[in-house]
Amino acid sequence: MGILLTIAHRLAILAYIVFALFPLYWLLKVSVTPNDLLYSEGVRMWPSHATLEHYRYVIENSAFPIFFRNSLIVAGSTALAVTLISSLSGYALSRFVFRGKYAVVALMLITQMFPLVMLVAPIFKMLSPLGLTNSLTGLIIVYTAFNVPFATFLMQSFFDGIPRDLEDAAMIDGASRFTAFRQIILPLTLPGIAATLGFVFTAAWSELLFALMLISGNDSATFPVGLLTFVSKFSVDFGQMMAAGVMALVPACLFFLLIQRYLVQGLTAGAVKG
Amino acid sequence: MASIEMRDIVKIYGDHPVLHGVDLSIEDGEFIVLVGPSGCGKSTLLRMIAGLESISSGTMSIDGREVNDLKPRDRDIAMVFQSYALYPHMTVADNMSYSLRLRRSPKEKIAAAVAAASAKLGLDPFLARRPKALSGGQRQRVAMGRAIVRQPKAFLFDEPLSNLDARLREQMRAEIKRMHAEFGATSVYVTHDQIEAMTLASRIVAMNAGAVQQIGAPLELYDRPANLFVAGFIGSPGMNMLEGTMEPESGTSAVRLVNGTTISLGQAVNLPKGTSVTLGIRPEHVAIRPAADGVAASVELIEPTGLGIILHLTVHGLPFKIFSSDRALLAPGSDLTVGFPTERLHLFGPDGQRIALGTLDASGSTS
């Protein structure tokens, strides 16, 4: 009985994984299928002969490397900025009592309620006289603004999980509040910081709406916008589009590979009585 | 080492007062225990000494210097937390040396201080370990070590033994007492455990509902509790409290209990007849008498503690406890006669305050 249950459990997890990963597999499969086989072979799990031709073409003949670089700059800067701001604001919300605290929290929640489409026009109107449309800086500012509230709540919950006694002890030991934050609390929040970095990085990496509306022209386009250039008036170049897509996945995967060590680490093991 | 002086200390959270004007002078080298039930404000008072809690009004001075607005880091005190609050990402040695490193003490001095503390606490084999690889008792020792390497002006303890099992608690209690005897450091110790308070303190500060109830040597609180709260809080099993009214007799006063029993106080007490009073007697002071010159009682329950027995009785329907080191063979349901030695009686007035009875208050003076 127990064994059957375990098997059923594992099968359910397996089914879910297959379901979740199948589109990625299809992305990979189409990206290595030669154009002449794409429509002629019908539905097959793997083409009769695979090629890296699409990858070569995308790297050599399209603006994809530029898109890629732009995305890296935008997503990386946004992730850093948001994590820095939200770890400070999250700490404040977690530890301090101050006037207007709940008003601030309510306002931050409200910003999360609007459909972003509503905000495209006013934001464009504001950024354009500042010369921030068609610029990566403009995108970083917008992404940072939109991600800070959620990241703040995320960081706050991580700080809430760290006993206050630790800072109290550090301050009695002779640390200022900021030193206690930097030397005691921050190292213990590394898993939270990694989660926030990862979350914001992927959000900014794949954002399409604002990138599409605020950016025109290839020079400042990020890769989600760039992917659309493979759609022409008369046809869609699926092979190249998928090859670009696979390459766009690489940084996100690498990023999570780097931070996963912190994500799974026990939060405050041993700090207080276990 | 230092003295600590508190004058009319008040703490208000929002509009909810938790401390109503505490006055306390702690002499250099004293071991003060703040004791009371949870929520009585004892931890808040301790955190105010540490500087972790702001002072709503009143003055706090350490070594004659007002510290109301001084940050914790500038007060030069050490604190041992109930949760130990060890830094999980540092080794035992780094935990102990953190304060000295913040002060930029020379490396040799830090190493010597850590070595001395760890030798004293038996932590040598664990210096390279992280806190999570230690047992509860070892973590407790590290927390103590972290406090003593600094040689601070005063030690603060916030229920440091509450997370330990009974055996370890007893052992650490003795160790803390030994350390205090050795260093003579001014210490303030918060606990809700009256045994810890009795065994450790040079003076106990009994607190309830944000106010100090009594300050005195442990045996003073035990022998002459200032009011009903202290009488009930100090001592285990707790003091028997019997409500009644004054019944002046010829020459000596007596108390008529609600069940009609009259108990003589053995002396004249200047209270009008009918005043409602509470008569207290500790379970170990009640006499079990074979003769008929006492009050009839019946045994409800017997709790053997090994050291003796705790008898739960009823005296004409009133619950009552007796502690006896004599393991008398009494069965539940059996009847006996109990006596109330007048020299062991405590009398509390309608306001709950102690009314001096000549016998205990004059002759029982031990401190």
Short mmCIF file of C-alpha atoms in Angstrom, two decimals, chain B residues 196-342:
data_model
loop_
_atom_site.label_atom_id
_atom_site.label_comp_id
_atom_site.label_asym_id
_atom_site.label_seq_id
_atom_site.Cartn_x
_atom_site.Cartn_y
_atom_site.Cartn_z
CA GLU B 196 16.14 30.46 40.49
CA ALA B 197 15.31 33.75 42.16
CA MET B 198 15.72 32.32 45.66
CA THR B 199 18.96 30.48 44.94
CA LEU B 200 20.80 33.15 42.92
CA ALA B 201 19.80 36.53 44.23
CA SER B 202 21.51 38.78 46.69
CA ARG B 203 18.25 40.72 46.46
CA ILE B 204 15.01 39.79 44.75
CA VAL B 205 12.77 42.34 43.08
CA ALA B 206 9.27 40.82 42.93
CA MET B 207 7.16 42.44 40.21
CA ASN B 208 3.54 42.20 39.19
CA ALA B 209 1.45 44.14 36.69
CA GLY B 210 4.19 46.66 35.95
CA ALA B 211 4.95 47.58 39.55
CA VAL B 212 7.53 46.49 42.10
CA GLN B 213 5.84 44.56 44.91
CA GLN B 214 8.77 44.00 47.21
CA ILE B 215 12.54 44.30 47.17
CA GLY B 216 14.61 42.30 49.62
CA ALA B 217 16.87 39.38 50.38
CA PRO B 218 15.41 36.02 49.31
CA LEU B 219 14.61 34.85 52.83
CA GLU B 220 13.09 38.20 53.71
CA LEU B 221 10.59 37.77 50.89
CA TYR B 222 10.00 34.22 52.02
CA ASP B 223 9.58 34.99 55.71
CA ARG B 224 7.88 38.37 55.52
CA PRO B 225 6.10 38.81 52.17
CA ALA B 226 4.91 42.40 51.87
CA ASN B 227 1.60 41.52 50.29
CA LEU B 228 -0.59 38.71 49.00
CA PHE B 229 1.10 38.66 45.60
CA VAL B 230 4.59 38.06 46.98
CA ALA B 231 3.23 35.60 49.54
CA GLY B 232 1.61 33.57 46.77
CA PHE B 233 4.45 33.86 44.27
CA ILE B 234 7.44 32.94 46.42
CA GLY B 235 7.55 29.38 47.73
CA SER B 236 6.58 26.04 46.26
CA PRO B 237 4.10 24.55 46.99
CA GLY B 238 2.49 27.96 47.42
CA MET B 239 1.32 29.51 50.66
CA ASN B 240 -2.17 28.59 51.87
CA MET B 241 -4.44 31.60 51.79
CA LEU B 242 -7.56 31.53 53.93
CA GLU B 243 -10.06 34.35 53.78
CA GLY B 244 -11.90 35.40 56.91
CA THR B 245 -12.87 38.24 59.20
CA MET B 246 -11.34 39.61 62.39
CA GLU B 247 -12.84 38.27 65.57
CA PRO B 248 -11.46 40.12 68.59
CA GLU B 249 -11.39 37.84 71.57
CA SER B 250 -10.40 38.71 75.06
CA GLY B 251 -6.67 39.53 74.91
CA THR B 252 -5.82 37.74 71.67
CA SER B 253 -7.35 38.31 68.28
CA ALA B 254 -8.60 35.54 66.02
CA VAL B 255 -9.73 35.14 62.45
CA ARG B 256 -13.08 33.57 61.65
CA LEU B 257 -12.80 31.74 58.34
CA VAL B 258 -15.66 31.66 55.85
CA ASN B 259 -16.49 28.12 56.93
CA GLY B 260 -16.90 29.21 60.55
CA THR B 261 -13.61 27.87 61.90
CA THR B 262 -11.85 30.29 64.22
CA ILE B 263 -8.05 30.45 64.24
CA SER B 264 -6.28 32.27 67.02
CA LEU B 265 -3.51 34.75 66.18
CA GLY B 266 -2.02 34.38 69.65
CA GLN B 267 -1.84 38.16 70.19
CA ALA B 268 -3.94 41.28 70.01
CA VAL B 269 -4.20 42.86 66.57
CA ASN B 270 -5.54 46.34 66.33
CA LEU B 271 -8.25 45.78 63.69
CA PRO B 272 -11.96 46.34 64.14
CA LYS B 273 -14.17 43.27 64.37
CA GLY B 274 -15.47 42.17 61.01
CA THR B 275 -12.51 43.50 58.96
CA SER B 276 -11.96 41.09 56.08
CA VAL B 277 -8.46 39.68 56.16
CA THR B 278 -6.48 36.87 54.57
CA LEU B 279 -4.60 34.47 56.73
CA GLY B 280 -1.54 32.83 55.20
CA ILE B 281 0.51 29.86 56.26
CA ARG B 282 3.14 27.96 54.30
CA PRO B 283 2.40 24.26 53.67
CA GLU B 284 5.56 23.22 55.52
CA HIS B 285 4.51 25.15 58.64
CA VAL B 286 1.15 23.54 59.19
CA ALA B 287 1.31 21.08 62.07
CA ILE B 288 -0.30 17.68 61.83
CA ARG B 289 -1.70 16.93 65.25
CA PRO B 290 -3.11 13.71 66.55
CA ALA B 291 -4.88 15.45 69.40
CA ALA B 292 -8.17 17.26 69.22
CA ASP B 293 -6.73 20.74 69.83
CA GLY B 294 -6.67 21.60 66.13
CA VAL B 295 -8.96 21.83 63.18
CA ALA B 296 -10.44 18.73 61.59
CA ALA B 297 -9.46 18.13 57.97
CA SER B 298 -9.74 15.31 55.48
CA VAL B 299 -7.13 14.13 53.00
CA GLU B 300 -8.12 14.46 49.33
CA LEU B 301 -4.93 13.68 47.49
CA ILE B 302 -1.33 12.78 48.27
CA GLU B 303 1.58 13.84 46.04
CA PRO B 304 4.86 12.17 46.98
CA THR B 305 7.83 14.30 45.87
CA GLY B 306 10.55 12.00 47.16
CA LEU B 307 11.77 14.64 49.57
CA GLY B 308 8.44 14.44 51.33
CA ILE B 309 4.75 14.49 50.59
CA ILE B 310 2.29 17.18 49.62
CA LEU B 311 -1.10 16.57 51.19
CA HIS B 312 -4.11 18.17 49.58
CA LEU B 313 -6.71 18.60 52.29
CA THR B 314 -10.05 20.21 52.83
CA VAL B 315 -10.74 22.05 56.05
CA HIS B 316 -14.51 22.30 56.25
CA GLY B 317 -14.72 22.55 52.49
CA LEU B 318 -11.73 24.89 51.99
CA PRO B 319 -8.82 23.54 49.91
CA PHE B 320 -5.55 23.41 51.81
CA LYS B 321 -2.04 22.07 51.33
CA ILE B 322 0.51 20.63 53.72
CA PHE B 323 4.09 19.72 52.99
CA SER B 324 5.64 17.17 55.28
CA SER B 325 8.99 15.45 55.15
CA ASP B 326 7.45 12.69 57.22
CA ARG B 327 6.03 10.14 54.81
CA ALA B 328 3.16 9.43 57.16
CA LEU B 329 0.97 6.65 55.93
CA LEU B 330 -2.15 8.56 55.24
CA ALA B 331 -4.64 7.36 52.67
CA PRO B 332 -6.90 9.64 50.66
CA GLY B 333 -10.17 9.97 52.54
CA SER B 334 -8.65 9.65 55.99
CA ASP B 335 -9.22 12.36 58.58
CA LEU B 336 -6.68 14.24 60.64
CA THR B 337 -6.35 17.30 62.80
CA VAL B 338 -4.18 20.22 61.79
CA GLY B 339 -2.80 23.03 63.86
CA PHE B 340 -1.75 26.56 62.90
CA PRO B 341 1.27 27.60 64.96
CA THR B 342 0.68 31.26 65.71
#
